[in-house]
PDB file of C-alpha atoms in Angstrom:
ATOM      1  CA  UNK A   1     123.779 135.478 110.700  1.00 69.00           C
ATOM      2  CA  UNK A   2     121.222 135.492 107.293  1.00 77.00           C
ATOM      3  CA  UNK A   3     121.402 132.404 105.083  1.00 89.00           C
ATOM      4  CA  UNK A   4     120.269 131.899 101.578  1.00 94.00           C
ATOM      5  CA  UNK A   5     120.300 128.412 100.023  1.00 96.00           C
ATOM      6  CA  UNK A   6     119.712 127.679  96.685  1.00 97.00           C
ATOM      7  CA  UNK A   7     118.360 124.219  95.711  1.00 97.00           C
ATOM      8  CA  UNK A   8     116.584 122.774  92.261  1.00 97.00           C
ATOM      9  CA  UNK A   9     119.396 122.905  90.068  1.00 98.00           C
ATOM     10  CA  UNK A  10     120.552 120.160  87.839  1.00 98.00           C
ATOM     11  CA  UNK A  11     120.983 118.740  84.290  1.00 98.00           C
ATOM     12  CA  UNK A  12     118.386 119.416  81.877  1.00 98.00           C
ATOM     13  CA  UNK A  13     118.205 119.394  77.855  1.00 98.00           C
ATOM     14  CA  UNK A  14     117.834 122.535  75.877  1.00 98.00           C
ATOM     15  CA  UNK A  15     114.504 123.407  75.269  1.00 98.00           C
ATOM     16  CA  UNK A  16     113.204 122.202  78.915  1.00 98.00           C
ATOM     17  CA  UNK A  17     112.162 123.574  82.107  1.00 98.00           C
ATOM     18  CA  UNK A  18     113.830 123.984  85.563  1.00 98.00           C
ATOM     19  CA  UNK A  19     112.620 126.006  88.584  1.00 98.00           C
ATOM     20  CA  UNK A  20     115.046 126.920  91.290  1.00 98.00           C
ATOM     21  CA  UNK A  21     114.405 128.125  94.423  1.00 98.00           C
ATOM     22  CA  UNK A  22     116.300 130.157  97.281  1.00 96.00           C
ATOM     23  CA  UNK A  23     114.958 129.858 101.092  1.00 94.00           C
ATOM     24  CA  UNK A  24     115.859 132.545 103.792  1.00 90.00           C
ATOM     25  CA  UNK A  25     116.558 132.129 106.840  1.00 86.00           C
ATOM     26  CA  UNK A  26     117.802 133.918 110.030  1.00 72.00           C
ATOM     27  CA  UNK A  27     116.324 137.187 109.444  1.00 66.00           C
ATOM     28  CA  UNK A  28     113.499 138.182 108.370  1.00 68.00           C
ATOM     29  CA  UNK A  29     113.224 139.786 104.727  1.00 70.00           C
ATOM     30  CA  UNK A  30     110.776 142.293 105.225  1.00 78.00           C
ATOM     31  CA  UNK A  31     110.919 145.073 102.664  1.00 85.00           C
ATOM     32  CA  UNK A  32     113.729 143.329 100.762  1.00 90.00           C
ATOM     33  CA  UNK A  33     114.163 142.545  97.047  1.00 93.00           C
ATOM     34  CA  UNK A  34     115.186 139.390  95.913  1.00 94.00           C
ATOM     35  CA  UNK A  35     117.213 138.772  92.614  1.00 96.00           C
ATOM     36  CA  UNK A  36     119.036 136.049  91.098  1.00 98.00           C
ATOM     37  CA  UNK A  37     122.676 136.147  89.567  1.00 98.00           C
ATOM     38  CA  UNK A  38     124.487 133.348  87.612  1.00 98.00           C
ATOM     39  CA  UNK A  39     128.315 133.036  86.760  1.00 98.00           C
ATOM     40  CA  UNK A  40     128.458 130.982  83.585  1.00 97.00           C
ATOM     41  CA  UNK A  41     132.196 128.455  83.391  1.00 93.00           C
ATOM     42  CA  UNK A  42     134.810 130.937  82.941  1.00 95.00           C
ATOM     43  CA  UNK A  43     132.547 134.190  82.949  1.00 97.00           C
ATOM     44  CA  UNK A  44     131.893 136.690  85.750  1.00 96.00           C
ATOM     45  CA  UNK A  45     128.738 136.567  87.788  1.00 96.00           C
ATOM     46  CA  UNK A  46     126.087 138.333  85.592  1.00 97.00           C
ATOM     47  CA  UNK A  47     122.667 139.312  86.352  1.00 97.00           C
ATOM     48  CA  UNK A  48     119.302 137.709  85.665  1.00 98.00           C
ATOM     49  CA  UNK A  49     116.191 138.852  87.206  1.00 98.00           C
ATOM     50  CA  UNK A  50     115.239 140.564  90.220  1.00 97.00           C
ATOM     51  CA  UNK A  51     111.688 141.079  92.413  1.00 96.00           C
ATOM     52  CA  UNK A  52     110.476 143.495  94.963  1.00 94.00           C
ATOM     53  CA  UNK A  53     109.326 143.114  98.364  1.00 90.00           C
ATOM     54  CA  UNK A  54     105.423 142.988  97.315  1.00 90.00           C
ATOM     55  CA  UNK A  55     105.908 140.937  93.936  1.00 91.00           C
ATOM     56  CA  UNK A  56     104.442 143.956  92.244  1.00 93.00           C
ATOM     57  CA  UNK A  57     107.733 144.945  90.277  1.00 94.00           C
ATOM     58  CA  UNK A  58     110.168 142.832  88.463  1.00 96.00           C
ATOM     59  CA  UNK A  59     113.037 143.421  86.244  1.00 96.00           C
ATOM     60  CA  UNK A  60     114.954 140.759  83.975  1.00 97.00           C
ATOM     61  CA  UNK A  61     117.805 140.725  81.566  1.00 97.00           C
ATOM     62  CA  UNK A  62     116.953 140.769  78.022  1.00 97.00           C
ATOM     63  CA  UNK A  63     118.329 137.351  77.130  1.00 97.00           C
ATOM     64  CA  UNK A  64     115.710 135.798  79.575  1.00 97.00           C
ATOM     65  CA  UNK A  65     112.610 137.618  78.835  1.00 96.00           C
ATOM     66  CA  UNK A  66     109.566 135.565  77.808  1.00 97.00           C
ATOM     67  CA  UNK A  67     111.313 133.014  78.970  1.00 98.00           C
ATOM     68  CA  UNK A  68     112.181 132.742  82.597  1.00 98.00           C
ATOM     69  CA  UNK A  69     110.243 133.708  85.537  1.00 98.00           C
ATOM     70  CA  UNK A  70     110.630 135.183  88.662  1.00 98.00           C
ATOM     71  CA  UNK A  71     108.031 134.738  91.578  1.00 97.00           C
ATOM     72  CA  UNK A  72     107.968 134.865  95.829  1.00 94.00           C
ATOM     73  CA  UNK A  73     106.325 133.013  98.808  1.00 92.00           C
ATOM     74  CA  UNK A  74     106.877 135.895 101.438  1.00 88.00           C
ATOM     75  CA  UNK A  75     104.988 133.057 103.669  1.00 87.00           C
ATOM     76  CA  UNK A  76     107.813 130.544 103.133  1.00 90.00           C
ATOM     77  CA  UNK A  77     110.725 133.262 102.876  1.00 89.00           C
ATOM     78  CA  UNK A  78     111.611 131.821  99.478  1.00 93.00           C
ATOM     79  CA  UNK A  79     111.992 133.037  95.785  1.00 95.00           C
ATOM     80  CA  UNK A  80     111.747 130.753  92.817  1.00 97.00           C
ATOM     81  CA  UNK A  81     113.123 131.097  88.980  1.00 98.00           C
ATOM     82  CA  UNK A  82     110.867 129.467  87.004  1.00 98.00           C
ATOM     83  CA  UNK A  83     113.378 128.848  83.512  1.00 98.00           C
ATOM     84  CA  UNK A  84     111.740 127.736  80.277  1.00 98.00           C
ATOM     85  CA  UNK A  85     113.160 126.731  76.490  1.00 98.00           C
ATOM     86  CA  UNK A  86     116.429 126.347  78.107  1.00 98.00           C
ATOM     87  CA  UNK A  87     119.727 126.765  76.071  1.00 98.00           C
ATOM     88  CA  UNK A  88     123.236 125.900  76.676  1.00 98.00           C
ATOM     89  CA  UNK A  89     124.591 129.145  77.426  1.00 97.00           C
ATOM     90  CA  UNK A  90     121.893 129.360  80.113  1.00 98.00           C
ATOM     91  CA  UNK A  91     124.569 127.055  81.897  1.00 98.00           C
ATOM     92  CA  UNK A  92     125.742 128.555  85.020  1.00 98.00           C
ATOM     93  CA  UNK A  93     126.303 128.042  88.607  1.00 98.00           C
ATOM     94  CA  UNK A  94     122.626 130.219  90.087  1.00 98.00           C
ATOM     95  CA  UNK A  95     122.839 132.666  92.745  1.00 98.00           C
ATOM     96  CA  UNK A  96     120.327 134.144  94.461  1.00 97.00           C
ATOM     97  CA  UNK A  97     120.407 137.630  96.666  1.00 96.00           C
ATOM     98  CA  UNK A  98     118.534 140.310  98.847  1.00 94.00           C
ATOM     99  CA  UNK A  99     118.798 143.802  98.694  1.00 92.00           C
ATOM    100  CA  UNK A 100     117.055 146.516 100.683  1.00 89.00           C
ATOM    101  CA  UNK A 101     117.088 149.383  98.061  1.00 87.00           C
ATOM    102  CA  UNK A 102     117.593 147.667  94.605  1.00 89.00           C
ATOM    103  CA  UNK A 103     114.512 149.601  93.283  1.00 87.00           C
ATOM    104  CA  UNK A 104     115.555 152.720  94.363  1.00 87.00           C
ATOM    105  CA  UNK A 105     118.325 151.953  92.470  1.00 87.00           C
ATOM    106  CA  UNK A 106     119.167 153.254  88.594  1.00 85.00           C
ATOM    107  CA  UNK A 107     121.292 149.870  88.822  1.00 90.00           C
ATOM    108  CA  UNK A 108     119.269 147.066  89.969  1.00 89.00           C
ATOM    109  CA  UNK A 109     121.134 144.282  87.745  1.00 93.00           C
ATOM    110  CA  UNK A 110     124.683 145.629  89.615  1.00 94.00           C
ATOM    111  CA  UNK A 111     125.871 142.714  92.467  1.00 94.00           C
ATOM    112  CA  UNK A 112     127.234 145.994  94.731  1.00 93.00           C
ATOM    113  CA  UNK A 113     123.384 146.528  95.327  1.00 93.00           C
ATOM    114  CA  UNK A 114     122.743 143.345  97.442  1.00 94.00           C
ATOM    115  CA  UNK A 115     123.855 142.494 101.033  1.00 92.00           C
ATOM    116  CA  UNK A 116     123.091 139.023 101.037  1.00 93.00           C
ATOM    117  CA  UNK A 117     124.200 135.733  98.427  1.00 96.00           C
ATOM    118  CA  UNK A 118     123.843 132.040  98.469  1.00 97.00           C
ATOM    119  CA  UNK A 119     126.148 129.819  97.870  1.00 96.00           C
ATOM    120  CA  UNK A 120     124.834 129.114  94.305  1.00 97.00           C
ATOM    121  CA  UNK A 121     123.447 125.696  92.230  1.00 98.00           C
ATOM    122  CA  UNK A 122     124.800 124.569  89.318  1.00 98.00           C
ATOM    123  CA  UNK A 123     122.469 124.291  85.948  1.00 98.00           C
ATOM    124  CA  UNK A 124     123.633 122.937  83.254  1.00 98.00           C
ATOM    125  CA  UNK A 125     121.814 122.293  80.005  1.00 98.00           C
ATOM    126  CA  UNK A 126     122.945 119.811  77.294  1.00 97.00           C
ATOM    127  CA  UNK A 127     123.173 120.502  73.430  1.00 92.00           C
TER     128      UNK A 127
END
């Protein structure tokens, strides 16, 4: 019923920048926080960033703070992840996700807190 579709992935050199997008369709996302996760090769899915419905609250994993910025445009039902100063260890499939009670939780970095997921977009950072 609900679809989240990521786009904007690709190949970029270390130190470069890339913006990935996630467009929601099928239902309205009023009141939903939107987050980004990633899955590096051979590893489990890990949290990257999340933003509240209003955009007033954000939370990042330590390894991306100062380099990545999450934002959203509710009129377009779209969330963005602007990635700068990219490192090879940022290489992963990036997934967007939506959840209703993320900022009421003490563990907004846990996948179980999210209700809807996209199919992912590949980001590869070369050395």
